[in-house]
């Protein structure tokens, strides 16, 4: 949801009202006519929805429920072993279904009493500033489609499994929820595209792909790791760097592969002190200052 247009497949609505989703050349569903039609149908429901109305209810097929079930069951033991306890405790508190795809209104019904967050429907890409602006109002723009059944372990394109099992469980932690809200509020404070991108990149290397030490082990708390069984198996073997805002805000990443460089917080306290405080305070000047520091340290080339 960060590099819009790259992360999510573009959606176009034709004059006859039909909706077409454009999958990239390496997407496992690109030649599956049934999958393409289904993606159009689900994106169309979100496009037809307007705020204030009830969130569209999707009539999921048995095959879609089966993908949810498979991924939920594969992830559960990995979460118990390799996810940070802040996430695991929040996941148990939220108690999402594992046997069927939940509707977004059900996610809200569980989440809102815990941390006040609401899920709304997005067709796919949401402009960066809209997405973050909504986070500032504790509102999460979520896709409703499922990843292609042939590759359930990892998808380069966020789907409802990522949005709900990754972010939804994470947002049931009051501490993670507060940091996410702060990132949203930060987006409303900055004017330059550079500062907005810097915030989104710090978010990427924390709430999306962050790892954290706990009892001497490195555990996952980032939603993008927690929704992918493949990434859950691999994050322990990647390069782990200490939290470093200048580095996090400027490091390039490729969204189509497992993340080879991850930033490791020593604790939730440290995450709040470094990343949370950054989101609370960042403005155009601070983002520019951190970018200049990254250039100075040779982390990134001068523009
Ligand atoms: N790779 C994640 C998954 O398989 O669940 C989805 C993504 C999250 C962020 C970027 S892509
Ligand atoms: Fe995400």
PDB file of C-alpha atoms and ligand atoms in Angstrom:
ATOM      1  CA  UNK A   1       0.000   0.000   0.000  1.00  0.00           C
ATOM      2  CA  UNK A   2       3.044   2.237  -0.075  1.00  0.00           C
ATOM      3  CA  UNK A   3       4.439   2.331  -3.558  1.00  0.00           C
ATOM      4  CA  UNK A   4       0.992   2.651  -5.021  1.00  0.00           C
ATOM      5  CA  UNK A   5       0.715   1.155  -8.453  1.00  0.00           C
ATOM      6  CA  UNK A   6       3.635  -1.108  -7.717  1.00  0.00           C
ATOM      7  CA  UNK A   7       2.384  -2.895  -4.651  1.00  0.00           C
ATOM      8  CA  UNK A   8      -1.225  -3.305  -5.774  1.00  0.00           C
ATOM      9  CA  UNK A   9      -2.437  -4.264  -9.235  1.00  0.00           C
ATOM     10  CA  UNK A  10      -4.026  -1.336 -11.073  1.00  0.00           C
ATOM     11  CA  UNK A  11      -7.796  -1.387 -11.478  1.00  0.00           C
ATOM     12  CA  UNK A  12      -9.775   0.274 -14.277  1.00  0.00           C
ATOM     13  CA  UNK A  13     -13.494   0.723 -14.580  1.00  0.00           C
ATOM     14  CA  UNK A  14     -14.868   0.538 -18.142  1.00  0.00           C
ATOM     15  CA  UNK A  15     -17.738   2.585 -19.554  1.00  0.00           C
ATOM     16  CA  UNK A  16     -20.090  -0.397 -19.272  1.00  0.00           C
ATOM     17  CA  UNK A  17     -19.351  -0.489 -15.530  1.00  0.00           C
ATOM     18  CA  UNK A  18     -17.209  -3.618 -15.647  1.00  0.00           C
ATOM     19  CA  UNK A  19     -14.001  -3.550 -13.648  1.00  0.00           C
ATOM     20  CA  UNK A  20     -10.688  -4.866 -14.911  1.00  0.00           C
ATOM     21  CA  UNK A  21      -7.703  -5.713 -12.729  1.00  0.00           C
ATOM     22  CA  UNK A  22      -4.285  -5.670 -14.423  1.00  0.00           C
ATOM     23  CA  UNK A  23      -2.005  -8.324 -12.985  1.00  0.00           C
ATOM     24  CA  UNK A  24       1.735  -8.129 -13.584  1.00  0.00           C
ATOM     25  CA  UNK A  25       3.580 -10.603 -15.819  1.00  0.00           C
ATOM     26  CA  UNK A  26       4.834 -12.632 -12.888  1.00  0.00           C
ATOM     27  CA  UNK A  27       1.499 -12.782 -11.016  1.00  0.00           C
ATOM     28  CA  UNK A  28       0.383 -16.409 -10.564  1.00  0.00           C
ATOM     29  CA  UNK A  29      -3.188 -15.487 -11.531  1.00  0.00           C
ATOM     30  CA  UNK A  30      -2.434 -13.564 -14.729  1.00  0.00           C
ATOM     31  CA  UNK A  31      -3.625 -16.353 -17.092  1.00  0.00           C
ATOM     32  CA  UNK A  32      -6.444 -17.589 -14.894  1.00  0.00           C
ATOM     33  CA  UNK A  33      -9.599 -16.132 -16.454  1.00  0.00           C
ATOM     34  CA  UNK A  34     -11.721 -17.174 -13.505  1.00  0.00           C
ATOM     35  CA  UNK A  35      -9.389 -15.481 -11.027  1.00  0.00           C
ATOM     36  CA  UNK A  36      -9.234 -12.307 -13.135  1.00  0.00           C
ATOM     37  CA  UNK A  37     -13.019 -12.109 -13.318  1.00  0.00           C
ATOM     38  CA  UNK A  38     -13.299 -12.643  -9.583  1.00  0.00           C
ATOM     39  CA  UNK A  39     -10.754  -9.910  -8.862  1.00  0.00           C
ATOM     40  CA  UNK A  40     -12.776  -7.534 -11.037  1.00  0.00           C
ATOM     41  CA  UNK A  41     -15.948  -8.434  -9.184  1.00  0.00           C
ATOM     42  CA  UNK A  42     -14.420  -7.843  -5.736  1.00  0.00           C
ATOM     43  CA  UNK A  43     -12.685  -4.600  -6.762  1.00  0.00           C
ATOM     44  CA  UNK A  44     -15.997  -3.464  -8.270  1.00  0.00           C
ATOM     45  CA  UNK A  45     -17.759  -3.888  -4.939  1.00  0.00           C
ATOM     46  CA  UNK A  46     -15.271  -1.550  -3.242  1.00  0.00           C
ATOM     47  CA  UNK A  47     -15.475   0.965  -6.104  1.00  0.00           C
ATOM     48  CA  UNK A  48     -19.256   1.041  -5.817  1.00  0.00           C
ATOM     49  CA  UNK A  49     -19.083   1.556  -2.061  1.00  0.00           C
ATOM     50  CA  UNK A  50     -19.193   5.021  -0.543  1.00  0.00           C
ATOM     51  CA  UNK A  51     -18.228   5.978   2.973  1.00  0.00           C
ATOM     52  CA  UNK A  52     -20.972   5.871   5.490  1.00  0.00           C
ATOM     53  CA  UNK A  53     -22.625   2.895   3.816  1.00  0.00           C
ATOM     54  CA  UNK A  54     -22.205  -0.600   5.253  1.00  0.00           C
ATOM     55  CA  UNK A  55     -18.955  -2.188   4.047  1.00  0.00           C
ATOM     56  CA  UNK A  56     -19.586  -4.475   1.035  1.00  0.00           C
ATOM     57  CA  UNK A  57     -20.161  -8.094   2.024  1.00  0.00           C
ATOM     58  CA  UNK A  58     -18.338 -10.534  -0.272  1.00  0.00           C
ATOM     59  CA  UNK A  59     -19.871 -13.954  -0.821  1.00  0.00           C
ATOM     60  CA  UNK A  60     -16.624 -15.927  -0.621  1.00  0.00           C
ATOM     61  CA  UNK A  61     -16.387 -19.230  -2.463  1.00  0.00           C
ATOM     62  CA  UNK A  62     -15.374 -22.533  -0.872  1.00  0.00           C
ATOM     63  CA  UNK A  63     -12.032 -22.267  -2.674  1.00  0.00           C
ATOM     64  CA  UNK A  64     -11.422 -18.831  -1.148  1.00  0.00           C
ATOM     65  CA  UNK A  65     -12.317 -20.042   2.337  1.00  0.00           C
ATOM     66  CA  UNK A  66      -9.929 -22.932   1.758  1.00  0.00           C
ATOM     67  CA  UNK A  67      -7.036 -20.541   0.999  1.00  0.00           C
ATOM     68  CA  UNK A  68      -7.782 -18.616   4.205  1.00  0.00           C
ATOM     69  CA  UNK A  69      -7.946 -21.878   6.171  1.00  0.00           C
ATOM     70  CA  UNK A  70      -4.691 -23.220   4.729  1.00  0.00           C
ATOM     71  CA  UNK A  71      -2.735 -20.043   5.374  1.00  0.00           C
ATOM     72  CA  UNK A  72      -4.240 -19.565   8.875  1.00  0.00           C
ATOM     73  CA  UNK A  73      -3.313 -23.093   9.874  1.00  0.00           C
ATOM     74  CA  UNK A  74       0.199 -22.836   8.443  1.00  0.00           C
ATOM     75  CA  UNK A  75       0.812 -19.518  10.146  1.00  0.00           C
ATOM     76  CA  UNK A  76      -0.538 -20.402  13.601  1.00  0.00           C
ATOM     77  CA  UNK A  77       2.404 -22.502  14.865  1.00  0.00           C
ATOM     78  CA  UNK A  78       4.896 -20.142  13.227  1.00  0.00           C
ATOM     79  CA  UNK A  79       3.328 -17.191  15.029  1.00  0.00           C
ATOM     80  CA  UNK A  80       3.539 -19.004  18.369  1.00  0.00           C
ATOM     81  CA  UNK A  81       7.227 -19.716  17.824  1.00  0.00           C
ATOM     82  CA  UNK A  82       8.563 -16.782  15.856  1.00  0.00           C
ATOM     83  CA  UNK A  83       6.243 -13.792  16.322  1.00  0.00           C
ATOM     84  CA  UNK A  84       6.835 -11.255  19.082  1.00  0.00           C
ATOM     85  CA  UNK A  85       4.576 -11.780  22.108  1.00  0.00           C
ATOM     86  CA  UNK A  86       3.083  -8.286  21.700  1.00  0.00           C
ATOM     87  CA  UNK A  87       1.563  -9.573  18.427  1.00  0.00           C
ATOM     88  CA  UNK A  88       0.702 -13.050  19.704  1.00  0.00           C
ATOM     89  CA  UNK A  89      -1.190 -11.673  22.709  1.00  0.00           C
ATOM     90  CA  UNK A  90      -3.050  -9.204  20.463  1.00  0.00           C
ATOM     91  CA  UNK A  91      -3.899 -11.984  18.005  1.00  0.00           C
ATOM     92  CA  UNK A  92      -5.440 -14.092  20.760  1.00  0.00           C
ATOM     93  CA  UNK A  93      -7.387 -11.089  22.051  1.00  0.00           C
ATOM     94  CA  UNK A  94      -8.805 -10.384  18.578  1.00  0.00           C
ATOM     95  CA  UNK A  95      -9.780 -14.004  17.959  1.00  0.00           C
ATOM     96  CA  UNK A  96     -10.239 -13.885  14.186  1.00  0.00           C
ATOM     97  CA  UNK A  97     -11.836 -16.915  12.528  1.00  0.00           C
ATOM     98  CA  UNK A  98      -9.412 -19.458  11.067  1.00  0.00           C
ATOM     99  CA  UNK A  99     -11.941 -21.597   9.162  1.00  0.00           C
ATOM    100  CA  UNK A 100     -13.504 -18.934   6.938  1.00  0.00           C
ATOM    101  CA  UNK A 101     -12.659 -15.548   5.477  1.00  0.00           C
ATOM    102  CA  UNK A 102     -14.095 -12.900   7.782  1.00  0.00           C
ATOM    103  CA  UNK A 103     -16.070  -9.982   6.408  1.00  0.00           C
ATOM    104  CA  UNK A 104     -14.438  -6.600   7.031  1.00  0.00           C
ATOM    105  CA  UNK A 105     -17.349  -5.533   9.232  1.00  0.00           C
ATOM    106  CA  UNK A 106     -16.605  -8.543  11.457  1.00  0.00           C
ATOM    107  CA  UNK A 107     -12.984  -7.414  11.735  1.00  0.00           C
ATOM    108  CA  UNK A 108     -14.184  -3.980  12.853  1.00  0.00           C
ATOM    109  CA  UNK A 109     -16.660  -5.507  15.317  1.00  0.00           C
ATOM    110  CA  UNK A 110     -13.777  -7.314  17.029  1.00  0.00           C
ATOM    111  CA  UNK A 111     -11.111  -4.633  16.709  1.00  0.00           C
ATOM    112  CA  UNK A 112     -13.029  -1.482  17.578  1.00  0.00           C
ATOM    113  CA  UNK A 113     -13.781  -2.437  21.206  1.00  0.00           C
ATOM    114  CA  UNK A 114     -10.076  -3.226  21.745  1.00  0.00           C
ATOM    115  CA  UNK A 115      -8.232  -0.300  20.134  1.00  0.00           C
ATOM    116  CA  UNK A 116     -10.885   1.760  18.345  1.00  0.00           C
ATOM    117  CA  UNK A 117      -9.808   0.837  14.798  1.00  0.00           C
ATOM    118  CA  UNK A 118     -12.161   0.388  11.831  1.00  0.00           C
ATOM    119  CA  UNK A 119     -11.692  -1.538   8.570  1.00  0.00           C
ATOM    120  CA  UNK A 120     -12.994  -0.130   5.292  1.00  0.00           C
ATOM    121  CA  UNK A 121     -13.008  -1.582   1.766  1.00  0.00           C
ATOM    122  CA  UNK A 122     -10.409  -0.624  -0.843  1.00  0.00           C
ATOM    123  CA  UNK A 123     -10.406  -1.843  -4.463  1.00  0.00           C
ATOM    124  CA  UNK A 124      -6.609  -2.129  -4.470  1.00  0.00           C
ATOM    125  CA  UNK A 125      -4.355   0.825  -4.628  1.00  0.00           C
ATOM    126  CA  UNK A 126      -5.228   3.774  -2.450  1.00  0.00           C
ATOM    127  CA  UNK A 127      -3.191   6.962  -2.968  1.00  0.00           C
ATOM    128  CA  UNK A 128      -0.444   7.138  -0.363  1.00  0.00           C
ATOM    129  CA  UNK A 129      -1.744  10.274   1.322  1.00  0.00           C
ATOM    130  CA  UNK A 130      -5.299   8.950   1.509  1.00  0.00           C
ATOM    131  CA  UNK A 131      -4.125   5.645   2.941  1.00  0.00           C
ATOM    132  CA  UNK A 132      -2.012   7.323   5.627  1.00  0.00           C
ATOM    133  CA  UNK A 133      -4.520  10.082   6.296  1.00  0.00           C
ATOM    134  CA  UNK A 134      -7.045   7.370   7.154  1.00  0.00           C
ATOM    135  CA  UNK A 135      -4.545   5.653   9.457  1.00  0.00           C
ATOM    136  CA  UNK A 136      -4.448   8.955  11.343  1.00  0.00           C
ATOM    137  CA  UNK A 137      -8.187   8.476  11.956  1.00  0.00           C
ATOM    138  CA  UNK A 138      -7.692   4.830  13.008  1.00  0.00           C
ATOM    139  CA  UNK A 139      -9.190   3.613   9.740  1.00  0.00           C
ATOM    140  CA  UNK A 140      -7.561   0.861   7.719  1.00  0.00           C
ATOM    141  CA  UNK A 141      -8.142   0.619   3.951  1.00  0.00           C
ATOM    142  CA  UNK A 142      -8.276  -3.107   3.255  1.00  0.00           C
ATOM    143  CA  UNK A 143      -8.515  -5.149   0.093  1.00  0.00           C
ATOM    144  CA  UNK A 144     -11.068  -7.976   0.099  1.00  0.00           C
ATOM    145  CA  UNK A 145      -9.680 -10.386  -2.514  1.00  0.00           C
ATOM    146  CA  UNK A 146      -7.528 -13.418  -1.771  1.00  0.00           C
ATOM    147  CA  UNK A 147      -4.128 -14.290  -3.170  1.00  0.00           C
ATOM    148  CA  UNK A 148      -4.013 -16.870  -5.972  1.00  0.00           C
ATOM    149  CA  UNK A 149      -4.508 -20.413  -4.669  1.00  0.00           C
ATOM    150  CA  UNK A 150      -1.416 -21.749  -6.446  1.00  0.00           C
ATOM    151  CA  UNK A 151       0.955 -19.692  -4.276  1.00  0.00           C
ATOM    152  CA  UNK A 152      -0.573 -19.300  -0.824  1.00  0.00           C
ATOM    153  CA  UNK A 153       2.696 -18.926   1.099  1.00  0.00           C
ATOM    154  CA  UNK A 154       3.791 -15.584  -0.271  1.00  0.00           C
ATOM    155  CA  UNK A 155       2.290 -12.880  -2.443  1.00  0.00           C
ATOM    156  CA  UNK A 156       4.010  -9.709  -3.620  1.00  0.00           C
ATOM    157  CA  UNK A 157       0.582  -8.081  -3.662  1.00  0.00           C
ATOM    158  CA  UNK A 158      -1.172  -7.489  -0.324  1.00  0.00           C
ATOM    159  CA  UNK A 159      -4.508  -9.302  -0.028  1.00  0.00           C
ATOM    160  CA  UNK A 160      -7.097  -9.704   2.724  1.00  0.00           C
ATOM    161  CA  UNK A 161      -4.884 -12.291   4.437  1.00  0.00           C
ATOM    162  CA  UNK A 162      -2.129  -9.711   4.735  1.00  0.00           C
ATOM    163  CA  UNK A 163      -4.432  -6.841   5.709  1.00  0.00           C
ATOM    164  CA  UNK A 164      -6.327  -8.796   8.342  1.00  0.00           C
ATOM    165  CA  UNK A 165      -3.982 -11.503   9.690  1.00  0.00           C
ATOM    166  CA  UNK A 166      -0.960  -9.200   9.405  1.00  0.00           C
ATOM    167  CA  UNK A 167      -2.240  -5.699  10.193  1.00  0.00           C
ATOM    168  CA  UNK A 168      -5.526  -6.539  11.928  1.00  0.00           C
ATOM    169  CA  UNK A 169      -3.899  -8.645  14.631  1.00  0.00           C
ATOM    170  CA  UNK A 170      -1.120  -6.080  14.952  1.00  0.00           C
ATOM    171  CA  UNK A 171      -3.679  -3.293  15.406  1.00  0.00           C
ATOM    172  CA  UNK A 172      -5.241  -5.212  18.293  1.00  0.00           C
ATOM    173  CA  UNK A 173      -2.107  -4.290  20.271  1.00  0.00           C
ATOM    174  CA  UNK A 174      -2.696  -0.859  21.810  1.00  0.00           C
ATOM    175  CA  UNK A 175       1.019  -0.093  21.497  1.00  0.00           C
ATOM    176  CA  UNK A 176       1.350  -1.060  17.820  1.00  0.00           C
ATOM    177  CA  UNK A 177      -1.954   0.666  17.100  1.00  0.00           C
ATOM    178  CA  UNK A 178      -0.675   3.911  18.606  1.00  0.00           C
ATOM    179  CA  UNK A 179       2.490   3.854  16.480  1.00  0.00           C
ATOM    180  CA  UNK A 180       0.425   3.191  13.342  1.00  0.00           C
ATOM    181  CA  UNK A 181      -1.929   6.055  14.163  1.00  0.00           C
ATOM    182  CA  UNK A 182       1.082   8.328  14.730  1.00  0.00           C
ATOM    183  CA  UNK A 183       2.382   7.448  11.237  1.00  0.00           C
ATOM    184  CA  UNK A 184      -0.999   8.469   9.856  1.00  0.00           C
ATOM    185  CA  UNK A 185      -1.020  11.752  11.760  1.00  0.00           C
ATOM    186  CA  UNK A 186       2.531  12.430  10.553  1.00  0.00           C
ATOM    187  CA  UNK A 187       1.340  12.206   6.943  1.00  0.00           C
ATOM    188  CA  UNK A 188      -1.099  15.049   7.597  1.00  0.00           C
ATOM    189  CA  UNK A 189       1.729  17.236   8.918  1.00  0.00           C
ATOM    190  CA  UNK A 190       4.119  17.001   5.959  1.00  0.00           C
ATOM    191  CA  UNK A 191       3.762  18.801   2.656  1.00  0.00           C
ATOM    192  CA  UNK A 192       6.617  17.546   0.512  1.00  0.00           C
ATOM    193  CA  UNK A 193       6.444  14.256  -1.354  1.00  0.00           C
ATOM    194  CA  UNK A 194       9.960  13.517  -0.094  1.00  0.00           C
ATOM    195  CA  UNK A 195       8.832  13.721   3.524  1.00  0.00           C
ATOM    196  CA  UNK A 196       5.758  11.582   2.786  1.00  0.00           C
ATOM    197  CA  UNK A 197       7.939   8.942   1.137  1.00  0.00           C
ATOM    198  CA  UNK A 198      10.353   9.037   4.073  1.00  0.00           C
ATOM    199  CA  UNK A 199       7.493   8.355   6.507  1.00  0.00           C
ATOM    200  CA  UNK A 200       6.192   5.499   4.330  1.00  0.00           C
ATOM    201  CA  UNK A 201       9.679   3.977   4.170  1.00  0.00           C
ATOM    202  CA  UNK A 202      10.183   4.134   7.944  1.00  0.00           C
ATOM    203  CA  UNK A 203       6.750   2.511   8.243  1.00  0.00           C
ATOM    204  CA  UNK A 204       7.811  -0.172   5.751  1.00  0.00           C
ATOM    205  CA  UNK A 205      10.876  -1.122   7.814  1.00  0.00           C
ATOM    206  CA  UNK A 206       8.949  -1.070  11.101  1.00  0.00           C
ATOM    207  CA  UNK A 207       5.237  -1.895  11.130  1.00  0.00           C
ATOM    208  CA  UNK A 208       5.441  -3.709   7.781  1.00  0.00           C
ATOM    209  CA  UNK A 209       8.747  -5.608   7.970  1.00  0.00           C
ATOM    210  CA  UNK A 210      10.045  -5.005  11.482  1.00  0.00           C
ATOM    211  CA  UNK A 211      11.687  -7.576  13.744  1.00  0.00           C
ATOM    212  CA  UNK A 212      12.315  -7.273  17.457  1.00  0.00           C
ATOM    213  CA  UNK A 213      14.468  -8.968  20.045  1.00  0.00           C
ATOM    214  CA  UNK A 214      12.702 -10.858  22.803  1.00  0.00           C
ATOM    215  CA  UNK A 215      14.410 -13.088  25.381  1.00  0.00           C
ATOM    216  CA  UNK A 216      17.550 -13.049  23.253  1.00  0.00           C
ATOM    217  CA  UNK A 217      15.801 -14.180  20.068  1.00  0.00           C
ATOM    218  CA  UNK A 218      14.797 -12.146  17.023  1.00  0.00           C
ATOM    219  CA  UNK A 219      11.018 -12.239  16.569  1.00  0.00           C
ATOM    220  CA  UNK A 220       8.731 -10.791  13.888  1.00  0.00           C
ATOM    221  CA  UNK A 221       6.210  -8.014  14.508  1.00  0.00           C
ATOM    222  CA  UNK A 222       5.889  -6.557  10.966  1.00  0.00           C
ATOM    223  CA  UNK A 223       2.612  -7.316   9.199  1.00  0.00           C
ATOM    224  CA  UNK A 224       4.305  -8.240   5.908  1.00  0.00           C
ATOM    225  CA  UNK A 225       6.338 -10.971   7.607  1.00  0.00           C
ATOM    226  CA  UNK A 226       3.460 -12.188   9.767  1.00  0.00           C
ATOM    227  CA  UNK A 227       1.101 -12.809   6.813  1.00  0.00           C
ATOM    228  CA  UNK A 228       3.592 -14.842   4.788  1.00  0.00           C
ATOM    229  CA  UNK A 229       4.600 -18.343   5.851  1.00  0.00           C
ATOM    230  CA  UNK A 230       7.563 -18.140   3.464  1.00  0.00           C
ATOM    231  CA  UNK A 231       8.774 -14.894   4.988  1.00  0.00           C
ATOM    232  CA  UNK A 232       8.192 -16.299   8.523  1.00  0.00           C
ATOM    233  CA  UNK A 233      10.613 -19.118   7.683  1.00  0.00           C
ATOM    234  CA  UNK A 234      13.267 -16.794   6.310  1.00  0.00           C
ATOM    235  CA  UNK A 235      13.376 -13.586   8.358  1.00  0.00           C
ATOM    236  CA  UNK A 236      15.707 -15.109  10.956  1.00  0.00           C
ATOM    237  CA  UNK A 237      18.378 -15.630   8.292  1.00  0.00           C
ATOM    238  CA  UNK A 238      18.310 -12.093   6.905  1.00  0.00           C
ATOM    239  CA  UNK A 239      20.626  -9.189   7.756  1.00  0.00           C
ATOM    240  CA  UNK A 240      19.383  -7.498  10.932  1.00  0.00           C
ATOM    241  CA  UNK A 241      20.350  -3.874  11.504  1.00  0.00           C
ATOM    242  CA  UNK A 242      19.780  -1.717  14.577  1.00  0.00           C
ATOM    243  CA  UNK A 243      16.981   0.871  14.330  1.00  0.00           C
ATOM    244  CA  UNK A 244      18.329   3.806  12.339  1.00  0.00           C
ATOM    245  CA  UNK A 245      15.879   6.385  10.994  1.00  0.00           C
ATOM    246  CA  UNK A 246      18.176   7.810   8.315  1.00  0.00           C
ATOM    247  CA  UNK A 247      18.829   4.312   6.980  1.00  0.00           C
ATOM    248  CA  UNK A 248      15.199   3.118   7.239  1.00  0.00           C
ATOM    249  CA  UNK A 249      13.866   6.203   5.488  1.00  0.00           C
ATOM    250  CA  UNK A 250      16.204   5.965   2.506  1.00  0.00           C
ATOM    251  CA  UNK A 251      17.044   2.290   1.955  1.00  0.00           C
ATOM    252  CA  UNK A 252      15.667   0.965  -1.346  1.00  0.00           C
ATOM    253  CA  UNK A 253      13.628  -2.197  -1.322  1.00  0.00           C
ATOM    254  CA  UNK A 254      12.155  -4.615  -3.822  1.00  0.00           C
ATOM    255  CA  UNK A 255       8.602  -5.556  -2.886  1.00  0.00           C
ATOM    256  CA  UNK A 256       8.549  -8.689  -5.049  1.00  0.00           C
ATOM    257  CA  UNK A 257      11.050 -10.671  -2.938  1.00  0.00           C
ATOM    258  CA  UNK A 258      11.635 -11.560   0.672  1.00  0.00           C
ATOM    259  CA  UNK A 259      13.227  -8.579   2.404  1.00  0.00           C
ATOM    260  CA  UNK A 260      16.982  -9.233   2.762  1.00  0.00           C
ATOM    261  CA  UNK A 261      17.631  -6.350   5.193  1.00  0.00           C
ATOM    262  CA  UNK A 262      15.502  -5.937   8.305  1.00  0.00           C
ATOM    263  CA  UNK A 263      15.669  -3.485  11.193  1.00  0.00           C
ATOM    264  CA  UNK A 264      15.617  -5.004  14.655  1.00  0.00           C
ATOM    265  CA  UNK A 265      14.197  -3.121  17.646  1.00  0.00           C
ATOM    266  CA  UNK A 266      15.533  -4.152  21.051  1.00  0.00           C
ATOM    267  CA  UNK A 267      12.062  -3.910  22.606  1.00  0.00           C
ATOM    268  CA  UNK A 268       8.634  -2.335  22.153  1.00  0.00           C
ATOM    269  CA  UNK A 269       9.949   0.498  24.347  1.00  0.00           C
ATOM    270  CA  UNK A 270      12.774   1.157  21.913  1.00  0.00           C
ATOM    271  CA  UNK A 271      10.407   0.992  18.941  1.00  0.00           C
ATOM    272  CA  UNK A 272       8.192   3.596  20.609  1.00  0.00           C
ATOM    273  CA  UNK A 273      11.169   5.779  21.560  1.00  0.00           C
ATOM    274  CA  UNK A 274      12.751   5.789  18.117  1.00  0.00           C
ATOM    275  CA  UNK A 275      10.008   5.145  15.538  1.00  0.00           C
ATOM    276  CA  UNK A 276       6.986   6.299  17.559  1.00  0.00           C
ATOM    277  CA  UNK A 277       8.707   9.549  18.547  1.00  0.00           C
ATOM    278  CA  UNK A 278       9.800  10.063  14.930  1.00  0.00           C
ATOM    279  CA  UNK A 279       6.193   9.757  13.718  1.00  0.00           C
ATOM    280  CA  UNK A 280       5.034  12.082  16.506  1.00  0.00           C
ATOM    281  CA  UNK A 281       7.541  14.775  15.593  1.00  0.00           C
ATOM    282  CA  UNK A 282       8.379  14.499  11.910  1.00  0.00           C
ATOM    283  CA  UNK A 283       7.756  17.454   9.643  1.00  0.00           C
ATOM    284  CA  UNK A 284       9.253  18.457   6.286  1.00  0.00           C
ATOM    285  CA  UNK A 285      12.396  19.809   7.976  1.00  0.00           C
ATOM    286  CA  UNK A 286      13.124  16.731  10.069  1.00  0.00           C
ATOM    287  CA  UNK A 287      12.635  14.413   7.079  1.00  0.00           C
ATOM    288  CA  UNK A 288      14.982  16.591   4.975  1.00  0.00           C
ATOM    289  CA  UNK A 289      17.525  16.636   7.802  1.00  0.00           C
ATOM    290  CA  UNK A 290      17.497  12.829   8.123  1.00  0.00           C
ATOM    291  CA  UNK A 291      17.813  12.440   4.367  1.00  0.00           C
ATOM    292  CA  UNK A 292      20.827  14.811   4.370  1.00  0.00           C
ATOM    293  CA  UNK A 293      22.319  12.734   7.179  1.00  0.00           C
ATOM    294  CA  UNK A 294      21.871   9.584   5.053  1.00  0.00           C
ATOM    295  CA  UNK A 295      23.712  11.271   2.169  1.00  0.00           C
ATOM    296  CA  UNK A 296      26.459  12.420   4.523  1.00  0.00           C
ATOM    297  CA  UNK A 297      26.935   8.898   5.864  1.00  0.00           C
ATOM    298  CA  UNK A 298      27.025   7.472   2.334  1.00  0.00           C
ATOM    299  CA  UNK A 299      23.827   5.447   2.846  1.00  0.00           C
ATOM    300  CA  UNK A 300      22.204   6.971  -0.213  1.00  0.00           C
ATOM    301  CA  UNK A 301      23.382   9.052  -3.147  1.00  0.00           C
ATOM    302  CA  UNK A 302      22.734  12.768  -3.229  1.00  0.00           C
ATOM    303  CA  UNK A 303      19.642  13.577  -5.337  1.00  0.00           C
TER     304      UNK A 303
HETATM  305  N1  LIG B   1       4.275 -10.695   1.160  1.00  0.00           N
HETATM  306  C1  LIG B   1       3.101 -10.519   1.968  1.00  0.00           C
HETATM  307  C2  LIG B   1       2.346 -11.846   2.080  1.00  0.00           C
HETATM  308  O1  LIG B   1       2.669 -12.799   1.374  1.00  0.00           O
HETATM  309  O2  LIG B   1       1.420 -11.940   2.875  1.00  0.00           O
HETATM  310  C3  LIG B   1       2.181  -9.461   1.422  1.00  0.00           C
HETATM  311  C4  LIG B   1       2.835  -8.113   1.400  1.00  0.00           C
HETATM  312  C5  LIG B   1       2.945  -7.238   2.397  1.00  0.00           C
HETATM  313  C6  LIG B   1       3.606  -6.061   2.073  1.00  0.00           C
HETATM  314  C7  LIG B   1       4.032  -6.036   0.867  1.00  0.00           C
HETATM  315  S1  LIG B   1       3.570  -7.451   0.089  1.00  0.00           S
HETATM  316 FE1  LIG B   2       0.765  -3.878   4.674  1.00  0.00          FE
END
